[in-house]
Coordinates of C-alpha atoms and ligand atoms in Angstrom, one line a residue:
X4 CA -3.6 -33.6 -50.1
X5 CA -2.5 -32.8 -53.8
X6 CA -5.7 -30.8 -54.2
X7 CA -3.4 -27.7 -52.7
X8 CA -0.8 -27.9 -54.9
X9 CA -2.7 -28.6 -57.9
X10 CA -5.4 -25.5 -56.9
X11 CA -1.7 -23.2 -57.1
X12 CA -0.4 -24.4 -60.1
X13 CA -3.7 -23.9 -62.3
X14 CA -3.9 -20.7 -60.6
X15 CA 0.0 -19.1 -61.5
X16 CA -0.4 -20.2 -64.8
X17 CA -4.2 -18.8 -65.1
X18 CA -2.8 -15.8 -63.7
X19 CA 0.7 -15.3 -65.4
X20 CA -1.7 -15.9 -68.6
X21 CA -3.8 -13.8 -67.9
X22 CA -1.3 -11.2 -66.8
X23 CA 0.4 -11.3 -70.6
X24 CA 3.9 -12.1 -68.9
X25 CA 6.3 -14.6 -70.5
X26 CA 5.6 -18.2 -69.0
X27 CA 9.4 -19.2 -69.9
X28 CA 10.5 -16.4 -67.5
X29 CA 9.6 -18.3 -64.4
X30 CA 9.0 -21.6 -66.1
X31 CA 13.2 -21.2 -66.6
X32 CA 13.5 -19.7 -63.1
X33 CA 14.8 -23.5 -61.1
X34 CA 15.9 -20.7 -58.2
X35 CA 16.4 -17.3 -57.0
X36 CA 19.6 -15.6 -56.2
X37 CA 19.4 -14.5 -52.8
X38 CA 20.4 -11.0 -52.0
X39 CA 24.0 -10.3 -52.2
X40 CA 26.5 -6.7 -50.8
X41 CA 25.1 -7.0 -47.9
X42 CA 26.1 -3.6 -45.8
X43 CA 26.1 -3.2 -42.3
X44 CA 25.9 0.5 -41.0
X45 CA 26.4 0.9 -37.2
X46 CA 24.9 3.8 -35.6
X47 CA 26.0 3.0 -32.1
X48 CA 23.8 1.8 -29.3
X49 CA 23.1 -1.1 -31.1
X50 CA 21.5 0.4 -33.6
X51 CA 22.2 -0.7 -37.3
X52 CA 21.4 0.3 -40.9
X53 CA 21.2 -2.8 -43.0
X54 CA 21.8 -2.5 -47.2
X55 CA 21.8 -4.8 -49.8
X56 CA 21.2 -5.9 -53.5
X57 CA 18.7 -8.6 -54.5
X58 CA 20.6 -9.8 -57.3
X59 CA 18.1 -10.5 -58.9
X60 CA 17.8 -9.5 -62.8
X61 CA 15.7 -6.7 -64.8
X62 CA 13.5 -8.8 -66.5
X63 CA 12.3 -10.3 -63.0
X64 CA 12.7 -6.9 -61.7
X65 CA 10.3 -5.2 -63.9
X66 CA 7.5 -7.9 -63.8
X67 CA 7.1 -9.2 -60.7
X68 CA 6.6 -7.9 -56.8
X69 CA 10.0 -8.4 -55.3
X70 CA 9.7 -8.5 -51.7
X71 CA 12.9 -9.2 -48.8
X72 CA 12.5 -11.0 -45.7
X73 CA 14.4 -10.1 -42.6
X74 CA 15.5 -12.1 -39.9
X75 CA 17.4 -11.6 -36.9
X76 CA 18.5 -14.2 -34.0
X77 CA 20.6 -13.6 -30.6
X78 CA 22.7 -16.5 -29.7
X79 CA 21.3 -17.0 -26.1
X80 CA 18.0 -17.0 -27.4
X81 CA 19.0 -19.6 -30.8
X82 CA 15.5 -18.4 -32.5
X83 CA 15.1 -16.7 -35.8
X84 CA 12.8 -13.1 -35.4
X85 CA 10.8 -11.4 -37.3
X86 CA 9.6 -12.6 -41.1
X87 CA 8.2 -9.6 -42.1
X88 CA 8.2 -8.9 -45.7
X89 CA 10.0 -5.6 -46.8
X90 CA 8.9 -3.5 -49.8
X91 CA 12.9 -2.3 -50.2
X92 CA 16.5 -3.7 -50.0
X93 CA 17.0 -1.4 -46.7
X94 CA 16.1 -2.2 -43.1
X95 CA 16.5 -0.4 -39.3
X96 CA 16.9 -2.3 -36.4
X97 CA 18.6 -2.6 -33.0
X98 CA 20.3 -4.7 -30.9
X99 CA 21.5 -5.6 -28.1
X100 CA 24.6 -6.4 -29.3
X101 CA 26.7 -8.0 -26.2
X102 CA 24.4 -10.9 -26.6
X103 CA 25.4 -11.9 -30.3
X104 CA 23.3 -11.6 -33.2
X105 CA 23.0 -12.9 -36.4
X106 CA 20.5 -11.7 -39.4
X107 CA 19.6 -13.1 -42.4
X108 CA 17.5 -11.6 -45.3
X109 CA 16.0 -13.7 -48.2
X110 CA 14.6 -12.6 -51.6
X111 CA 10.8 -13.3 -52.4
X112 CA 8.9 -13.5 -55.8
X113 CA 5.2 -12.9 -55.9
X114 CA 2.9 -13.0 -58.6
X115 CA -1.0 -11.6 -57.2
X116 CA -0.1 -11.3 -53.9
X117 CA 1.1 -14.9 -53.5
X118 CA 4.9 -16.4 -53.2
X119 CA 5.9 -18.0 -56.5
X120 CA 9.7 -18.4 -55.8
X121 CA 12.1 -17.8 -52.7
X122 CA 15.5 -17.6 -52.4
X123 CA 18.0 -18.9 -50.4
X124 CA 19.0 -16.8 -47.3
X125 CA 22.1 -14.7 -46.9
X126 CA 23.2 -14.5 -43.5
X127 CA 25.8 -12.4 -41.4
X128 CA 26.7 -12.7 -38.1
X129 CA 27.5 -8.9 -36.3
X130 CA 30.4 -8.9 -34.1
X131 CA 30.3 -7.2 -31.0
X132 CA 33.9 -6.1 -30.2
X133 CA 36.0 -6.7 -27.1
X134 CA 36.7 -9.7 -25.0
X135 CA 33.0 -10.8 -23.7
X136 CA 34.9 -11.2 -20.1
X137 CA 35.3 -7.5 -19.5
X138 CA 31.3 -7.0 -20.1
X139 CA 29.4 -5.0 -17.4
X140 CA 27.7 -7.4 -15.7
X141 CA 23.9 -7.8 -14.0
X142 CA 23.2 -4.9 -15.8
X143 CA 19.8 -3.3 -14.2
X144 CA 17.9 0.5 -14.3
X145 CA 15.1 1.6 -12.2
X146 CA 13.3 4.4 -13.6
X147 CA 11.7 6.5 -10.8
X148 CA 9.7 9.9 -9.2
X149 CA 8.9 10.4 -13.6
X150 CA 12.2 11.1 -14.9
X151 CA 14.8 10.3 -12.5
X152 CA 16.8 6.7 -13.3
X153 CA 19.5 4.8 -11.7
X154 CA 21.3 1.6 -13.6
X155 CA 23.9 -0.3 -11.7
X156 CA 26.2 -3.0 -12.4
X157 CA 28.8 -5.0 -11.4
X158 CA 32.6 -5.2 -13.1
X159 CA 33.2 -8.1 -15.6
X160 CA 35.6 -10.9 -14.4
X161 CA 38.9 -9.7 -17.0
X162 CA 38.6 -5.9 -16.8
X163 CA 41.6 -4.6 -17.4
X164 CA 43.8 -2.6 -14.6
X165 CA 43.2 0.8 -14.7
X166 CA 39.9 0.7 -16.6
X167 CA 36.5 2.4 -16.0
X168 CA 33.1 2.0 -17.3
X169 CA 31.2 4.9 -19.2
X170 CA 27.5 5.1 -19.3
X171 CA 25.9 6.7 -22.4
X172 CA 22.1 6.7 -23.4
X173 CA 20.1 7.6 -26.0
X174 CA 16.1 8.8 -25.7
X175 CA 13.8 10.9 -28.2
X176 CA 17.2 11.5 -30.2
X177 CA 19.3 13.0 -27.8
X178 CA 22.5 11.3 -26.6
X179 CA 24.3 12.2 -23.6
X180 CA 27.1 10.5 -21.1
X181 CA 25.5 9.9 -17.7
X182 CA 27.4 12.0 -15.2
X183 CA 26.9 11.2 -11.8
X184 CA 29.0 7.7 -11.3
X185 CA 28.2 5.9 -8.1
X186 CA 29.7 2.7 -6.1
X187 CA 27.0 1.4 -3.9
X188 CA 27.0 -0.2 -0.4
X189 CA 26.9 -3.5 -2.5
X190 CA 29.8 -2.7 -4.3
X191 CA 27.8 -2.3 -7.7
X192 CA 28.8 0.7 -9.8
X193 CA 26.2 2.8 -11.2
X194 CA 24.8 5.8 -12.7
X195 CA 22.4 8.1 -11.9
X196 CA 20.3 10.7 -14.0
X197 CA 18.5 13.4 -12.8
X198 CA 16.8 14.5 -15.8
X199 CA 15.0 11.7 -18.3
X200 CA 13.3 13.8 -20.4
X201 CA 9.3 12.5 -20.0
X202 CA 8.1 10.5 -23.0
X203 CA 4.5 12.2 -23.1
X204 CA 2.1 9.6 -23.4
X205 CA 4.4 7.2 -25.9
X206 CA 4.5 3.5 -24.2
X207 CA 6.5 2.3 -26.5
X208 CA 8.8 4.4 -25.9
X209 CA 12.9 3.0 -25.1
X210 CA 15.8 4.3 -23.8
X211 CA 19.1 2.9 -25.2
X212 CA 22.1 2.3 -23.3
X213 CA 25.5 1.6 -23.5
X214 CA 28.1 0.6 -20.9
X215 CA 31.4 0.5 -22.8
X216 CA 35.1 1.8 -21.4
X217 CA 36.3 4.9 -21.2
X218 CA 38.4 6.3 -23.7
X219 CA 41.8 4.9 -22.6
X220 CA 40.3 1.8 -22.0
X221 CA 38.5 1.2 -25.4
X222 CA 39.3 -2.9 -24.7
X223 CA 36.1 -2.7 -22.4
X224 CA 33.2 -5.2 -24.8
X225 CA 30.3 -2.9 -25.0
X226 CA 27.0 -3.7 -23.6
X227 CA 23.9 -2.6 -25.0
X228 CA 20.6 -2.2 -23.7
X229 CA 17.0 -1.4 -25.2
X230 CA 14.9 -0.3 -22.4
X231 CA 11.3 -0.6 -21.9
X232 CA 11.0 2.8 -19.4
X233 CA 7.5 1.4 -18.7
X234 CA 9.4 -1.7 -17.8
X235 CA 11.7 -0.1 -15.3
X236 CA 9.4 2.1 -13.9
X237 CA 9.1 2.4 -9.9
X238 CA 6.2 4.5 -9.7
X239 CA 5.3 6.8 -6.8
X240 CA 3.6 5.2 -3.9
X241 CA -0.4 5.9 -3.9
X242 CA -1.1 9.2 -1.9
X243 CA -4.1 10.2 0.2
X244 CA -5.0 6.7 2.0
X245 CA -7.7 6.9 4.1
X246 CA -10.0 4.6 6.4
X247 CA -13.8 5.4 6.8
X248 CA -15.5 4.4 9.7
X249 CA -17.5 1.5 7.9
X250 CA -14.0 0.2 6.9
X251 CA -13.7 1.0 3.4
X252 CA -9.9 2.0 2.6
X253 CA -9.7 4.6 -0.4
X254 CA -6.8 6.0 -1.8
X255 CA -5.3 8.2 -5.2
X256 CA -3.0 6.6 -7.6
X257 CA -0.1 8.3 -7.9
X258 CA -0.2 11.4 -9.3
X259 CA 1.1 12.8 -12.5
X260 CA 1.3 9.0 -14.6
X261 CA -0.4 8.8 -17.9
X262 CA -1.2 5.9 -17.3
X263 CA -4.7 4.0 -17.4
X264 CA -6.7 3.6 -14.0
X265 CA -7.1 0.4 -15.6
X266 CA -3.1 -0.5 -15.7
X267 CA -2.8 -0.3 -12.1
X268 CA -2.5 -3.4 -9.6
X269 CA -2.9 -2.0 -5.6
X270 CA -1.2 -3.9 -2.8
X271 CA -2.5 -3.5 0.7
X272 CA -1.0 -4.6 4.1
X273 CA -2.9 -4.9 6.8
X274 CA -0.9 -4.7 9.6
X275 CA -2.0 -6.0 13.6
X276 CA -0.4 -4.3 15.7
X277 CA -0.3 -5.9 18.5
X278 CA 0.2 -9.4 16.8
X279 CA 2.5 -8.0 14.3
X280 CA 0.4 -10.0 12.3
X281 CA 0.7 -9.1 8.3
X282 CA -1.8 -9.3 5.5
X283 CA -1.7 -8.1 1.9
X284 CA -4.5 -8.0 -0.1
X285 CA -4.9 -7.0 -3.8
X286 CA -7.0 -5.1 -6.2
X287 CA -6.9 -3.9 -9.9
X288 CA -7.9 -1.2 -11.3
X289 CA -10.2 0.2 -8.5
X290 CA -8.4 2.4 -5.4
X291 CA -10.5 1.3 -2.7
X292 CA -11.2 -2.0 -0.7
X293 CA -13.4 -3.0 2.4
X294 CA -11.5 -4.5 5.4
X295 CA -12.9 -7.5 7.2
X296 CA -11.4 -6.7 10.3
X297 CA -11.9 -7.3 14.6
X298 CA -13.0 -3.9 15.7
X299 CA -11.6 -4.7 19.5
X300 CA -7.7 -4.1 17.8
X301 CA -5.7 -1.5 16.7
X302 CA -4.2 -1.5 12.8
X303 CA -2.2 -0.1 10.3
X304 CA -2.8 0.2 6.4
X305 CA -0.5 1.1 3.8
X306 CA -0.6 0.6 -0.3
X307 CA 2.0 0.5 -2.5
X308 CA 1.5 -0.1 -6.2
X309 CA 2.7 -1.6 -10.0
X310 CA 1.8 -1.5 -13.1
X311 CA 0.3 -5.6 -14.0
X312 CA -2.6 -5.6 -16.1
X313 CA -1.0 -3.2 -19.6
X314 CA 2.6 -4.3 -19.0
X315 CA 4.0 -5.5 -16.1
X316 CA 6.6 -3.2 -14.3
X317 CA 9.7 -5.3 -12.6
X318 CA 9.2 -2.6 -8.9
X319 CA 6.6 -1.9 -7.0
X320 CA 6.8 1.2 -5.5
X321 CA 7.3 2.5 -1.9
X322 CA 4.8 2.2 0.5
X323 CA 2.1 4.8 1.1
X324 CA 2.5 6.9 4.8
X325 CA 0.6 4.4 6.8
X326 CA -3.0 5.5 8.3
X327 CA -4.1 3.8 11.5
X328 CA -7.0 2.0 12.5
X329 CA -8.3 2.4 16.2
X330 CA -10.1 -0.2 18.0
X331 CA -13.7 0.5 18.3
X332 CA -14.3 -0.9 22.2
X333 CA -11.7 1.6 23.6
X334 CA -13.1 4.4 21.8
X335 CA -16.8 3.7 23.5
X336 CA -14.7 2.7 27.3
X337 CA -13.5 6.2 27.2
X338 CA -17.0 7.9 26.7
X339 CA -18.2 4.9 29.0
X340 CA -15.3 6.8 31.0
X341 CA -16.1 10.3 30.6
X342 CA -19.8 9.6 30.9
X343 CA -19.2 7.7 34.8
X344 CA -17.3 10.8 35.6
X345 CA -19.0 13.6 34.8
X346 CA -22.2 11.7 37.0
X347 CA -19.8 10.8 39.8
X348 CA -18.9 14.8 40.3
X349 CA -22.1 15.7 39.9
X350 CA -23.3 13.5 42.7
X351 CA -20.9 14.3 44.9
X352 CA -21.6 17.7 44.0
X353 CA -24.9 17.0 45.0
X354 CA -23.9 15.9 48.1
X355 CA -22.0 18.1 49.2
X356 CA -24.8 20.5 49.1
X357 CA -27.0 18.6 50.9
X358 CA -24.9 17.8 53.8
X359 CA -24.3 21.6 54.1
X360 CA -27.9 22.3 54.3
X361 CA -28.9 19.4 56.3
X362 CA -25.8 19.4 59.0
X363 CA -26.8 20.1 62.2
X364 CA -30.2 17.9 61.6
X365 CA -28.1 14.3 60.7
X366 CA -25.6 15.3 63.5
X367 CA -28.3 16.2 66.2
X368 CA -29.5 12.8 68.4
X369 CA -32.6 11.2 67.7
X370 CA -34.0 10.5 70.7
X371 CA -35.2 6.6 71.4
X372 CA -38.5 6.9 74.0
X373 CA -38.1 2.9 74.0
X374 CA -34.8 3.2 75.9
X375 CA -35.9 5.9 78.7
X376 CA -39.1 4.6 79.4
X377 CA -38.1 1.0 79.7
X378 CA -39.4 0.9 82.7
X379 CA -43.0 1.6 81.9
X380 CA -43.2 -0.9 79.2
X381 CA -41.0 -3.9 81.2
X382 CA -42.2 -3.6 84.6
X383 CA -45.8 -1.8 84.5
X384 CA -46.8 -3.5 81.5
X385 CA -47.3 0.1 79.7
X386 CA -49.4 1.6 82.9
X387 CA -48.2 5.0 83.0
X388 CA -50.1 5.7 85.9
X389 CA -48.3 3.1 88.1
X390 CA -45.3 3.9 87.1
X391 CA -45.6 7.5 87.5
X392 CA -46.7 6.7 90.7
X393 CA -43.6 4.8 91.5
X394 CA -41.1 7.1 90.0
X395 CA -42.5 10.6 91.6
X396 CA -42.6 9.8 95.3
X397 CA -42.2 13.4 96.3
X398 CA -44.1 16.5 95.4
X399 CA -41.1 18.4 94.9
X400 CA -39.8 17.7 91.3
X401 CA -36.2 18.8 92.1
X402 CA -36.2 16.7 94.9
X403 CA -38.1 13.7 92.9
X404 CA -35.3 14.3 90.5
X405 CA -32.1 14.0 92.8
X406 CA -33.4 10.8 95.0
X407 CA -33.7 9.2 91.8
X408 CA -30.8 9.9 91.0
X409 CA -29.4 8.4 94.6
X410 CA -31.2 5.2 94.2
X411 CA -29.8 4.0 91.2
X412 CA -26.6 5.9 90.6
X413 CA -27.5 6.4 87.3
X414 CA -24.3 7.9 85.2
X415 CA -24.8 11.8 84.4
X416 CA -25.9 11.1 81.0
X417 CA -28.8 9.8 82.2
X418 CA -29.5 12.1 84.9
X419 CA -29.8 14.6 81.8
X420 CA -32.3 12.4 80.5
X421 CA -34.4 11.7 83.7
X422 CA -34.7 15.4 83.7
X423 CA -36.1 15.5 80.5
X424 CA -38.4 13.4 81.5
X425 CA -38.8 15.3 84.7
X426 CA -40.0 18.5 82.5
X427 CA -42.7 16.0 80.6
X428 CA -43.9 15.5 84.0
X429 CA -45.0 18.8 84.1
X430 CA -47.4 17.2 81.3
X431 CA -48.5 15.1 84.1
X432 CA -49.2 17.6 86.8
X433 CA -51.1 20.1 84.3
X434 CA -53.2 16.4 83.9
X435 CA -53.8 16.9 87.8
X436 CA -54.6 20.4 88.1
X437 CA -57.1 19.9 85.2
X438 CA -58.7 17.0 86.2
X439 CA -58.4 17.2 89.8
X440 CA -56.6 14.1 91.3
X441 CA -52.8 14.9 91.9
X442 CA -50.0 12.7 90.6
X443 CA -48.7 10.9 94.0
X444 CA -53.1 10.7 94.9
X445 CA -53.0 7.6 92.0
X446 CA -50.5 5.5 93.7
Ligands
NAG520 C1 24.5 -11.9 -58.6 O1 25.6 -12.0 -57.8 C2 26.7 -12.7 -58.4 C3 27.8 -12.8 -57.4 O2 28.0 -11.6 -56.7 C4 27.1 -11.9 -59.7 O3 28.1 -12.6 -60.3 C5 25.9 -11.8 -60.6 O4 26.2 -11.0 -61.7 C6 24.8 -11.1 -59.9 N1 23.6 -11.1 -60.7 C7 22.8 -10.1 -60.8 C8 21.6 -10.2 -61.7 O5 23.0 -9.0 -60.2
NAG521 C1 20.3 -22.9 -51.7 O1 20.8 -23.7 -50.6 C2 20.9 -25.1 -50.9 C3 21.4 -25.8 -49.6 O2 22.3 -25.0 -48.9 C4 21.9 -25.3 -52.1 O3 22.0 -26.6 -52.4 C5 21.5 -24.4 -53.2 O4 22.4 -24.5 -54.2 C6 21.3 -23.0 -52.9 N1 20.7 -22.3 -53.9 C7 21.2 -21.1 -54.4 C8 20.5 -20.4 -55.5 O5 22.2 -20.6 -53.9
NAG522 C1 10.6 13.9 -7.0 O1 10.8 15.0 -7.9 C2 10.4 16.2 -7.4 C3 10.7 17.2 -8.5 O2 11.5 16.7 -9.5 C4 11.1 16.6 -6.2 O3 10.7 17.8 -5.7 C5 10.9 15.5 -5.1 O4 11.6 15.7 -4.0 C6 11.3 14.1 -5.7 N1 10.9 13.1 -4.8 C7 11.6 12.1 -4.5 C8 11.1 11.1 -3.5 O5 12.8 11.9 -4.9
NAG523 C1 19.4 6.4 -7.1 O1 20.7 6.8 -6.9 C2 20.9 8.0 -6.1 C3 22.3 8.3 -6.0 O2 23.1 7.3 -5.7 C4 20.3 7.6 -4.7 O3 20.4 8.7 -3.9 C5 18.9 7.1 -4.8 O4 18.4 6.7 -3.6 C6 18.8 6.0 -5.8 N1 17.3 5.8 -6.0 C7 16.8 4.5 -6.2 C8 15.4 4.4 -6.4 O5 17.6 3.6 -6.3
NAG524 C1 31.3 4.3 -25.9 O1 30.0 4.5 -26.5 C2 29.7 5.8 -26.8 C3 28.3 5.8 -27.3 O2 28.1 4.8 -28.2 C4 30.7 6.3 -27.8 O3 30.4 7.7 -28.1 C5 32.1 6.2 -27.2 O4 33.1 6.5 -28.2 C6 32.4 4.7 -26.8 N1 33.6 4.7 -26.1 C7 34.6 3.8 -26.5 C8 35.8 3.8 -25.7 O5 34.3 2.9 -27.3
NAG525 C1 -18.3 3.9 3.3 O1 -18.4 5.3 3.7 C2 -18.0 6.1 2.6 C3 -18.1 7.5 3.2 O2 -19.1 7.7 4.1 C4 -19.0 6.0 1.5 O3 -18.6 6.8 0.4 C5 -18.9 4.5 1.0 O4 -19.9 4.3 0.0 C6 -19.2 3.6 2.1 N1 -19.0 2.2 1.7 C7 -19.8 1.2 2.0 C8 -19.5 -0.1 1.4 O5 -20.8 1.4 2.7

């Protein structure tokens, strides 16, 4: 515990030894002044020029390593900022001044690198001017398509009748009044600029603002901002989405960012369309992702995107045009479709053709010898001879023919067919010329 402080104070006095400096000087030195004529320089936007005088003497001056520490605070945040040790009596910085600040800047002694003696801290408290009520309020920008930007705002709570509010910004050293005012449908007033000149490749790179009153309302409190474009930026949406058939969704970051790949967070909905059911899903870094997805439905995918992993940007951006994704079962029903049809016409093509050449044979009768020769199988058992015998009584055919025709008023139809059978009889008397024996000889 004491071994420290011990170690420190063998070590200054070894080293102011060494060093062939007077011992009395610091050995006489109970404290430091701190820095006095403190001078405050505005440069507008916040901006400031700080100047002072250490105060401290020659002798000191001349043999040791005077160093200034500089500190700043805003009221809303109540911290002290920023200890870094400064070579000179001179320090930049800017604020956003609405929000109250306070600096402070302390003298530091060191002997070898290390502190032998501090000073108190002198401290100053920059007003911003103006009643804090007539403030522009929610102040916000959105920095979009590269070098377009629109901040809004809303009227503070005691703005004078009468009065206006006056954006000016600052960026790469060139100040300029926005010109195109704007109320929106909210009712915030705004400004819009067309023309932010690109920062080329610079990410820490700010744009400082101002919202104060015009000039016959100089009562208006100023409010400063210190922009982080990367911050505000609301990048293009990702371009060229597109689905491959084994449902892997690949798309181009915007275009024309100098950004990393690496920077860039995706966001994908996956959208059912029949449901309306919603998904997101997301990815860093890569532009592509594989859907898990039921083939049988119909879909729609878009992307929009953000800056996360570098910085993290407050927008994301539009979505993407949407690409859709058809579902798989009606895309094989209608070849199932196309496929039936096509064989269907060719059939009946087929058909067609056949029934021409074949029309008179399906239309013509096919005669049934069961039905006319009943007779011969029912009553004579199949014995053609007997019942030849029976039905040819006569030798005259005609006649044969006609008494048949008496006896059993047969209908004309069958006459027809009688006399079919009639000319197969002449079958039967060739028979009886060839072998000898004539028909009505049997019976
Ligand atoms: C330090 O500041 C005080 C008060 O301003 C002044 O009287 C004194 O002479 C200064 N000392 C030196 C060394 O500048
Ligand atoms: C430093 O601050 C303390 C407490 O505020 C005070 O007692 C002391 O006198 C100051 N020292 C100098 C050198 O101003
Ligand atoms: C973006 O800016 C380009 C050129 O500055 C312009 O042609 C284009 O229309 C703008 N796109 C949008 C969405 O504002
Ligand atoms: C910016 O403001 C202009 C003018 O009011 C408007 O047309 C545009 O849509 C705004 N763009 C964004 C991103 O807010
Ligand atoms: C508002 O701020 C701008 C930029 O700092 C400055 O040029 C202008 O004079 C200020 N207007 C008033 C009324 O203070
Ligand atoms: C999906 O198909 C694309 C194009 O055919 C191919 O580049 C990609 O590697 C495939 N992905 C998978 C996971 O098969």
């Amino acid at each position: 515990m004491f071994l420290l402080p011990a170690y420190l104070a063998i070590h200054l006095a070894f080293s102011i030894g060494s060093s062939n400096k007077t011992p009395d000087l610091l050995a006489n030195l109970n404290h430091l002044n701190p820095p006095t004529d403190l001078k405050i320089v505005d440069k507008q936007f916040g901006e400031f020029e700080f100047f002072w005088n250490s105060n401290l003497t020659e002798d000191l001056l001349a043999n040791y390593q005077v160093k200034y520490v500089f500190q700043s605070r805003y009221d809303d945040v109540g911290v002290w900022e920023n200890g870094a040790r400064l070579p000179q009596s001179q320090h930049d910085s800017t604020f956003e001044l609405h929000r109250g600040v306070s600096i402070r800047i302390k003298n530091v002694l060191l002997s070898n690198g290390n502190v032998c003696r501090e000073s108190n801290w002198t401290e100053k408290v920059i007003q911003s001017p103006g009643n804090p009520e007539t403030l522009a309020a929610y102040f916000s920008c959105v920095l979009y398509n590269h070098s377009r930007m629109n901040c809004t705002w809303r009227p503070g709570s005691k703005l004078p009748i009468g009065s206006q509010y006056r954006m000016y910004y600052k960026y790469f050293g060139n100040t300029k009044e926005c010109a195109h005012y704007f109320t929106d449908l909210q009712g915030r007033q705004g400004c819009h600029i067309d023309e932010l000149p690109i920062p080329n490749d610079d990410p820490d790179e700010h744009v400082l603002i101002c919202v104060n009153g015009s000039n016959n309302s100089p009562s208006i409190s100023p409010y400063y901002v210190k922009l982080d474009t990367q911050l505000f930026e609301k990048y293009n949406p990702p371009c060229n989405v597109k689905i491959f058939p084994n449902l892997t969704v690949v798309w181009d970051k915007p275009p024309g960012y100098s950004i990393a790949d690496h920077c860039f967070e995706y966001q994908l909905q996956l959208t059912e369309l029949a449901g309306n059911n919603i998904e997101s899903f997301y990815v860093q870094a890569v532009t592509k992702y594989i859907l898990n997805i039921n083939l049988s439905k119909r879909y729609s995918v878009k992307v929009r995107t953000k800056m996360k992993l570098c910085k993290e940007t407050k927008y994301w951006s539009e979505w993407s045009d949407e690409v859709f994704i058809e579902p798989k079962k009606l895309f094989n029903g209608w070849v199932v479709t196309t496929v039936l049809i096509m064989i269907a016409a060719m059939m009946i093509l087929l058909l067609s053709l056949i029934f021409r050449r074949y029309k008179d044979f399906i239309f013509r009768r096919v005669p049934d010898p069961q039905k006319n020769f009943k007779e011969l199988f029912e009553e004579y058992n199949g014995d053609f001879q007997k019942w030849i015998g029976c039905q040819i009584p006569a030798s005259k055919y005609e006649e044969c023919a006609t008494v048949v025709i008496e006896e059993r008023t047969r209908p004309e139809s069958q006459v027809k067919k009688y006399s079919s059978i009639t000319k197969d009889l002449f079958t039967a008397e060739d028979y009886r010329h060839s072998t000898g024996k004539a028909v009505g000889q049997i019976s």
